Amino acid sequence: MASGSNNQAGQPGTTKKYWDPFYYAGKEVALSHLEPHEFLCITPDGNARKIRAVYSPHVFTRSATDTDPATHVCFDNRVFCPNRYQDALYLPGIIQNLPNTKVFQTWEERNYVYLTVDTPFRNDRYHVFFELKKSGGKRNKHVLLRIESAYRASASGYLPPENPNSIRFSVLIQNTYMGRAIRFARR
């Protein structure tokens, strides 16, 4: 199995790809929907901030177990998960809609989570975990949005705090871009 990487084709005229070809059960698995992409977020100060979204392989893999064949292990001791992969087909659309949502702080406090039910044929929550950081040089400043993981509530042991701290995504982007600390009210 090939692993994903920040691969760049070296031949003139070739398309740069983030993910190497990936095979599962002898068939190529398309990962083109998880190529990095950019979108704008209008922040409360009236600016349109550029966000670059990149995806971790955790959005379409799960932790390997002792019962998984060694030949199926890929991406840092993980295994392809068809269910996570199916849900990940909707991730780019969910991510592009984040400027219109509230997100929550996780227990780790460096990461955030968006809880949604916006994928077809399912009614359990879809947890989308991500982290943000300011990136780019003087002329290309943006916020890097790294989607660390995404999975169904029924497939995880993660339980959000009883009263999670929420923040509008656009405020979070503004504070990240401006280098301001995120402060939540005490509960």
PDB file of C-alpha atoms in Angstrom:
ATOM      1  CA  MET A   1       0.000   0.000   0.000  1.00  0.00           C
ATOM      2  CA  ALA A   2       1.271   3.442  -0.824  1.00  0.00           C
ATOM      3  CA  SER A   3       1.110   6.106   1.800  1.00  0.00           C
ATOM      4  CA  GLY A   4      -0.058   9.673   1.444  1.00  0.00           C
ATOM      5  CA  SER A   5       2.524  12.377   1.286  1.00  0.00           C
ATOM      6  CA  ASN A   6       3.079  15.937   0.399  1.00  0.00           C
ATOM      7  CA  ASN A   7       4.230  14.770  -3.020  1.00  0.00           C
ATOM      8  CA  GLN A   8       5.126  17.109  -5.846  1.00  0.00           C
ATOM      9  CA  ALA A   9       5.590  15.816  -9.362  1.00  0.00           C
ATOM     10  CA  GLY A  10       8.913  16.915 -10.819  1.00  0.00           C
ATOM     11  CA  GLN A  11       8.135  16.827 -14.536  1.00  0.00           C
ATOM     12  CA  PRO A  12       7.186  20.051 -16.339  1.00  0.00           C
ATOM     13  CA  GLY A  13       3.480  20.175 -17.128  1.00  0.00           C
ATOM     14  CA  THR A  14       2.522  17.512 -14.567  1.00  0.00           C
ATOM     15  CA  THR A  15      -0.048  18.148 -11.881  1.00  0.00           C
ATOM     16  CA  LYS A  16       1.167  18.387  -8.311  1.00  0.00           C
ATOM     17  CA  LYS A  17      -0.586  15.858  -6.089  1.00  0.00           C
ATOM     18  CA  TYR A  18      -0.776  15.772  -2.322  1.00  0.00           C
ATOM     19  CA  TRP A  19      -1.619  12.063  -2.100  1.00  0.00           C
ATOM     20  CA  ASP A  20       0.318   9.238  -3.715  1.00  0.00           C
ATOM     21  CA  PRO A  21      -1.772   6.487  -5.326  1.00  0.00           C
ATOM     22  CA  PHE A  22      -3.374   4.342  -2.639  1.00  0.00           C
ATOM     23  CA  TYR A  23      -4.570   0.753  -3.084  1.00  0.00           C
ATOM     24  CA  TYR A  24      -6.898  -1.332  -0.965  1.00  0.00           C
ATOM     25  CA  ALA A  25      -7.878  -4.921  -1.799  1.00  0.00           C
ATOM     26  CA  GLY A  26      -6.124  -4.541  -5.155  1.00  0.00           C
ATOM     27  CA  LYS A  27      -8.122  -1.489  -6.217  1.00  0.00           C
ATOM     28  CA  GLU A  28      -7.008   2.116  -6.370  1.00  0.00           C
ATOM     29  CA  VAL A  29      -8.812   4.312  -3.864  1.00  0.00           C
ATOM     30  CA  ALA A  30      -9.456   7.841  -5.126  1.00  0.00           C
ATOM     31  CA  LEU A  31      -8.204  10.512  -2.734  1.00  0.00           C
ATOM     32  CA  SER A  32      -8.551  13.492  -5.068  1.00  0.00           C
ATOM     33  CA  HIS A  33     -11.404  14.898  -2.959  1.00  0.00           C
ATOM     34  CA  LEU A  34      -8.899  15.274  -0.113  1.00  0.00           C
ATOM     35  CA  GLU A  35      -6.434  17.386  -2.070  1.00  0.00           C
ATOM     36  CA  PRO A  36      -5.605  20.643  -0.253  1.00  0.00           C
ATOM     37  CA  HIS A  37      -7.949  23.466  -1.144  1.00  0.00           C
ATOM     38  CA  GLU A  38      -8.442  27.095  -0.253  1.00  0.00           C
ATOM     39  CA  PHE A  39     -11.500  29.128   0.637  1.00  0.00           C
ATOM     40  CA  LEU A  40     -12.275  32.500   2.182  1.00  0.00           C
ATOM     41  CA  CYS A  41     -13.749  33.306   5.558  1.00  0.00           C
ATOM     42  CA  ILE A  42     -15.185  36.750   6.251  1.00  0.00           C
ATOM     43  CA  THR A  43     -14.104  37.579   9.796  1.00  0.00           C
ATOM     44  CA  PRO A  44     -15.942  39.906  12.212  1.00  0.00           C
ATOM     45  CA  ASP A  45     -13.432  42.689  11.430  1.00  0.00           C
ATOM     46  CA  GLY A  46     -14.685  42.632   7.811  1.00  0.00           C
ATOM     47  CA  ASN A  47     -11.621  40.994   6.248  1.00  0.00           C
ATOM     48  CA  ALA A  48     -11.699  38.005   3.896  1.00  0.00           C
ATOM     49  CA  ARG A  49      -9.087  35.631   5.305  1.00  0.00           C
ATOM     50  CA  LYS A  50      -7.691  32.878   3.113  1.00  0.00           C
ATOM     51  CA  ILE A  51      -7.819  29.408   4.624  1.00  0.00           C
ATOM     52  CA  ARG A  52      -5.857  26.465   3.251  1.00  0.00           C
ATOM     53  CA  ALA A  53      -7.363  23.112   4.231  1.00  0.00           C
ATOM     54  CA  VAL A  54      -5.257  19.943   4.355  1.00  0.00           C
ATOM     55  CA  TYR A  55      -6.400  16.487   5.443  1.00  0.00           C
ATOM     56  CA  SER A  56      -4.709  13.859   7.565  1.00  0.00           C
ATOM     57  CA  PRO A  57      -5.077  10.176   6.608  1.00  0.00           C
ATOM     58  CA  HIS A  58      -7.063   9.719   9.850  1.00  0.00           C
ATOM     59  CA  VAL A  59     -10.160  10.910   7.970  1.00  0.00           C
ATOM     60  CA  PHE A  60     -10.228   7.662   5.973  1.00  0.00           C
ATOM     61  CA  THR A  61      -8.310   5.215   8.212  1.00  0.00           C
ATOM     62  CA  ARG A  62      -8.738   3.722  11.687  1.00  0.00           C
ATOM     63  CA  SER A  63      -6.305   2.389  14.280  1.00  0.00           C
ATOM     64  CA  ALA A  64      -4.887  -1.013  13.403  1.00  0.00           C
ATOM     65  CA  THR A  65      -5.758  -3.948  15.641  1.00  0.00           C
ATOM     66  CA  ASP A  66      -4.041  -7.294  16.239  1.00  0.00           C
ATOM     67  CA  THR A  67      -6.571  -8.942  13.928  1.00  0.00           C
ATOM     68  CA  ASP A  68      -5.714  -6.749  10.921  1.00  0.00           C
ATOM     69  CA  PRO A  69      -3.374  -8.401   8.398  1.00  0.00           C
ATOM     70  CA  ALA A  70       0.050  -6.745   8.358  1.00  0.00           C
ATOM     71  CA  THR A  71      -0.377  -6.125   4.621  1.00  0.00           C
ATOM     72  CA  HIS A  72      -3.343  -3.820   5.358  1.00  0.00           C
ATOM     73  CA  VAL A  73      -1.416  -1.558   7.719  1.00  0.00           C
ATOM     74  CA  CYS A  74      -0.548   1.835   6.243  1.00  0.00           C
ATOM     75  CA  PHE A  75      -0.288   5.482   7.269  1.00  0.00           C
ATOM     76  CA  ASP A  76       1.414   5.269  10.662  1.00  0.00           C
ATOM     77  CA  ASN A  77       0.036   1.922  11.849  1.00  0.00           C
ATOM     78  CA  ARG A  78      -3.489   2.558  10.600  1.00  0.00           C
ATOM     79  CA  VAL A  79      -5.858   0.617   8.348  1.00  0.00           C
ATOM     80  CA  PHE A  80      -8.109   1.835   5.545  1.00  0.00           C
ATOM     81  CA  CYS A  81     -11.703   2.195   6.802  1.00  0.00           C
ATOM     82  CA  PRO A  82     -14.400   2.087   4.103  1.00  0.00           C
ATOM     83  CA  ASN A  83     -16.948   3.769   6.421  1.00  0.00           C
ATOM     84  CA  ARG A  84     -14.669   6.693   7.243  1.00  0.00           C
ATOM     85  CA  TYR A  85     -13.740   6.952   3.583  1.00  0.00           C
ATOM     86  CA  GLN A  86     -17.427   7.197   2.555  1.00  0.00           C
ATOM     87  CA  ASP A  87     -18.034   9.971   5.077  1.00  0.00           C
ATOM     88  CA  ALA A  88     -14.842  11.751   3.982  1.00  0.00           C
ATOM     89  CA  LEU A  89     -16.331  12.198   0.520  1.00  0.00           C
ATOM     90  CA  TYR A  90     -18.472  14.956   2.098  1.00  0.00           C
ATOM     91  CA  LEU A  91     -15.664  16.563   4.103  1.00  0.00           C
ATOM     92  CA  PRO A  92     -14.628  19.298   1.628  1.00  0.00           C
ATOM     93  CA  GLY A  93     -18.208  20.604   1.551  1.00  0.00           C
ATOM     94  CA  ILE A  94     -18.477  20.473   5.328  1.00  0.00           C
ATOM     95  CA  ILE A  95     -15.143  22.273   5.685  1.00  0.00           C
ATOM     96  CA  GLN A  96     -16.083  25.036   3.248  1.00  0.00           C
ATOM     97  CA  ASN A  97     -19.242  25.668   5.304  1.00  0.00           C
ATOM     98  CA  LEU A  98     -17.300  26.129   8.570  1.00  0.00           C
ATOM     99  CA  PRO A  99     -17.345  29.975   8.340  1.00  0.00           C
ATOM    100  CA  ASN A 100     -21.099  29.759   9.025  1.00  0.00           C
ATOM    101  CA  THR A 101     -20.821  27.556  12.120  1.00  0.00           C
ATOM    102  CA  LYS A 102     -19.796  27.368  15.741  1.00  0.00           C
ATOM    103  CA  VAL A 103     -17.048  24.981  16.730  1.00  0.00           C
ATOM    104  CA  PHE A 104     -16.050  23.598  20.106  1.00  0.00           C
ATOM    105  CA  GLN A 105     -12.837  23.284  22.035  1.00  0.00           C
ATOM    106  CA  THR A 106     -11.679  19.721  22.707  1.00  0.00           C
ATOM    107  CA  TRP A 107     -10.188  18.412  25.941  1.00  0.00           C
ATOM    108  CA  GLU A 108      -6.710  18.957  24.480  1.00  0.00           C
ATOM    109  CA  GLU A 109      -7.402  22.693  24.062  1.00  0.00           C
ATOM    110  CA  ARG A 110      -5.102  22.966  21.027  1.00  0.00           C
ATOM    111  CA  ASN A 111      -7.650  21.286  18.803  1.00  0.00           C
ATOM    112  CA  TYR A 112     -11.227  22.093  17.921  1.00  0.00           C
ATOM    113  CA  VAL A 113     -14.120  19.950  16.808  1.00  0.00           C
ATOM    114  CA  TYR A 114     -17.120  20.573  14.634  1.00  0.00           C
ATOM    115  CA  LEU A 115     -20.043  18.281  15.343  1.00  0.00           C
ATOM    116  CA  THR A 116     -22.387  17.784  12.412  1.00  0.00           C
ATOM    117  CA  VAL A 117     -25.041  15.441  11.125  1.00  0.00           C
ATOM    118  CA  ASP A 118     -24.837  16.759   7.561  1.00  0.00           C
ATOM    119  CA  THR A 119     -24.009  13.531   5.768  1.00  0.00           C
ATOM    120  CA  PRO A 120     -26.654  11.463   3.998  1.00  0.00           C
ATOM    121  CA  PHE A 121     -28.372   8.403   5.417  1.00  0.00           C
ATOM    122  CA  ARG A 122     -26.964   8.758   8.928  1.00  0.00           C
ATOM    123  CA  ASN A 123     -28.260  10.496  11.999  1.00  0.00           C
ATOM    124  CA  ASP A 124     -25.369  10.079  14.403  1.00  0.00           C
ATOM    125  CA  ARG A 125     -22.920  12.926  14.905  1.00  0.00           C
ATOM    126  CA  TYR A 126     -19.903  13.241  12.636  1.00  0.00           C
ATOM    127  CA  HIS A 127     -16.933  14.607  14.584  1.00  0.00           C
ATOM    128  CA  VAL A 128     -14.472  16.700  12.566  1.00  0.00           C
ATOM    129  CA  PHE A 129     -11.307  17.464  14.563  1.00  0.00           C
ATOM    130  CA  PHE A 130      -8.959  20.178  13.373  1.00  0.00           C
ATOM    131  CA  GLU A 131      -6.205  22.556  14.358  1.00  0.00           C
ATOM    132  CA  LEU A 132      -5.371  26.013  13.054  1.00  0.00           C
ATOM    133  CA  LYS A 133      -2.207  28.045  12.682  1.00  0.00           C
ATOM    134  CA  LYS A 134      -1.122  31.145  10.854  1.00  0.00           C
ATOM    135  CA  SER A 135       1.038  30.308   7.873  1.00  0.00           C
ATOM    136  CA  GLY A 136       2.671  31.792   4.785  1.00  0.00           C
ATOM    137  CA  GLY A 137       5.173  34.567   4.243  1.00  0.00           C
ATOM    138  CA  LYS A 138       4.711  38.313   4.045  1.00  0.00           C
ATOM    139  CA  ARG A 139       2.775  38.177   0.786  1.00  0.00           C
ATOM    140  CA  ASN A 140       0.897  34.926   1.203  1.00  0.00           C
ATOM    141  CA  LYS A 141      -0.384  34.970   4.765  1.00  0.00           C
ATOM    142  CA  HIS A 142      -3.210  32.571   5.445  1.00  0.00           C
ATOM    143  CA  VAL A 143      -4.586  30.263   8.110  1.00  0.00           C
ATOM    144  CA  LEU A 144      -3.660  26.606   7.750  1.00  0.00           C
ATOM    145  CA  LEU A 145      -6.584  24.370   8.692  1.00  0.00           C
ATOM    146  CA  ARG A 146      -5.407  20.807   9.274  1.00  0.00           C
ATOM    147  CA  ILE A 147      -8.205  18.289   9.594  1.00  0.00           C
ATOM    148  CA  GLU A 148      -6.692  15.814  12.035  1.00  0.00           C
ATOM    149  CA  SER A 149      -9.488  13.264  12.073  1.00  0.00           C
ATOM    150  CA  ALA A 150     -13.157  12.764  11.275  1.00  0.00           C
ATOM    151  CA  TYR A 151     -15.455   9.939  12.296  1.00  0.00           C
ATOM    152  CA  ARG A 152     -18.901   9.008  13.517  1.00  0.00           C
ATOM    153  CA  ALA A 153     -19.742   9.345  17.190  1.00  0.00           C
ATOM    154  CA  SER A 154     -20.734   5.683  17.253  1.00  0.00           C
ATOM    155  CA  ALA A 155     -17.233   4.704  16.101  1.00  0.00           C
ATOM    156  CA  SER A 156     -15.287   6.491  18.803  1.00  0.00           C
ATOM    157  CA  GLY A 157     -14.751   6.836  22.484  1.00  0.00           C
ATOM    158  CA  TYR A 158     -14.589  10.617  22.232  1.00  0.00           C
ATOM    159  CA  LEU A 159     -17.204  12.359  24.306  1.00  0.00           C
ATOM    160  CA  PRO A 160     -17.336  16.133  24.095  1.00  0.00           C
ATOM    161  CA  PRO A 161     -17.220  17.926  27.439  1.00  0.00           C
ATOM    162  CA  GLU A 162     -20.683  18.208  29.002  1.00  0.00           C
ATOM    163  CA  ASN A 163     -20.698  21.994  28.439  1.00  0.00           C
ATOM    164  CA  PRO A 164     -18.094  22.501  25.718  1.00  0.00           C
ATOM    165  CA  ASN A 165     -16.683  25.949  25.047  1.00  0.00           C
ATOM    166  CA  SER A 166     -17.966  27.114  21.680  1.00  0.00           C
ATOM    167  CA  ILE A 167     -16.745  29.847  19.372  1.00  0.00           C
ATOM    168  CA  ARG A 168     -17.843  31.056  15.976  1.00  0.00           C
ATOM    169  CA  PHE A 169     -15.424  29.709  13.386  1.00  0.00           C
ATOM    170  CA  SER A 170     -14.995  33.184  11.861  1.00  0.00           C
ATOM    171  CA  VAL A 171     -13.897  34.586  15.262  1.00  0.00           C
ATOM    172  CA  LEU A 172     -11.471  31.697  15.659  1.00  0.00           C
ATOM    173  CA  ILE A 173      -9.983  32.439  12.214  1.00  0.00           C
ATOM    174  CA  GLN A 174      -9.674  36.149  12.998  1.00  0.00           C
ATOM    175  CA  ASN A 175      -7.898  35.469  16.294  1.00  0.00           C
ATOM    176  CA  THR A 176      -5.604  32.870  14.732  1.00  0.00           C
ATOM    177  CA  TYR A 177      -4.689  35.207  11.868  1.00  0.00           C
ATOM    178  CA  MET A 178      -4.056  38.117  14.252  1.00  0.00           C
ATOM    179  CA  GLY A 179      -2.024  35.921  16.624  1.00  0.00           C
ATOM    180  CA  ARG A 180      -4.441  36.512  19.492  1.00  0.00           C
ATOM    181  CA  ALA A 181      -4.947  33.944  22.235  1.00  0.00           C
ATOM    182  CA  ILE A 182      -8.332  32.263  22.299  1.00  0.00           C
ATOM    183  CA  ARG A 183     -10.035  32.863  25.621  1.00  0.00           C
ATOM    184  CA  PHE A 184     -13.182  31.106  26.656  1.00  0.00           C
ATOM    185  CA  ALA A 185     -15.440  32.136  29.512  1.00  0.00           C
ATOM    186  CA  ARG A 186     -15.073  29.957  32.595  1.00  0.00           C
ATOM    187  CA  ARG A 187     -17.931  27.539  33.175  1.00  0.00           C
TER     188      ARG A 187
END
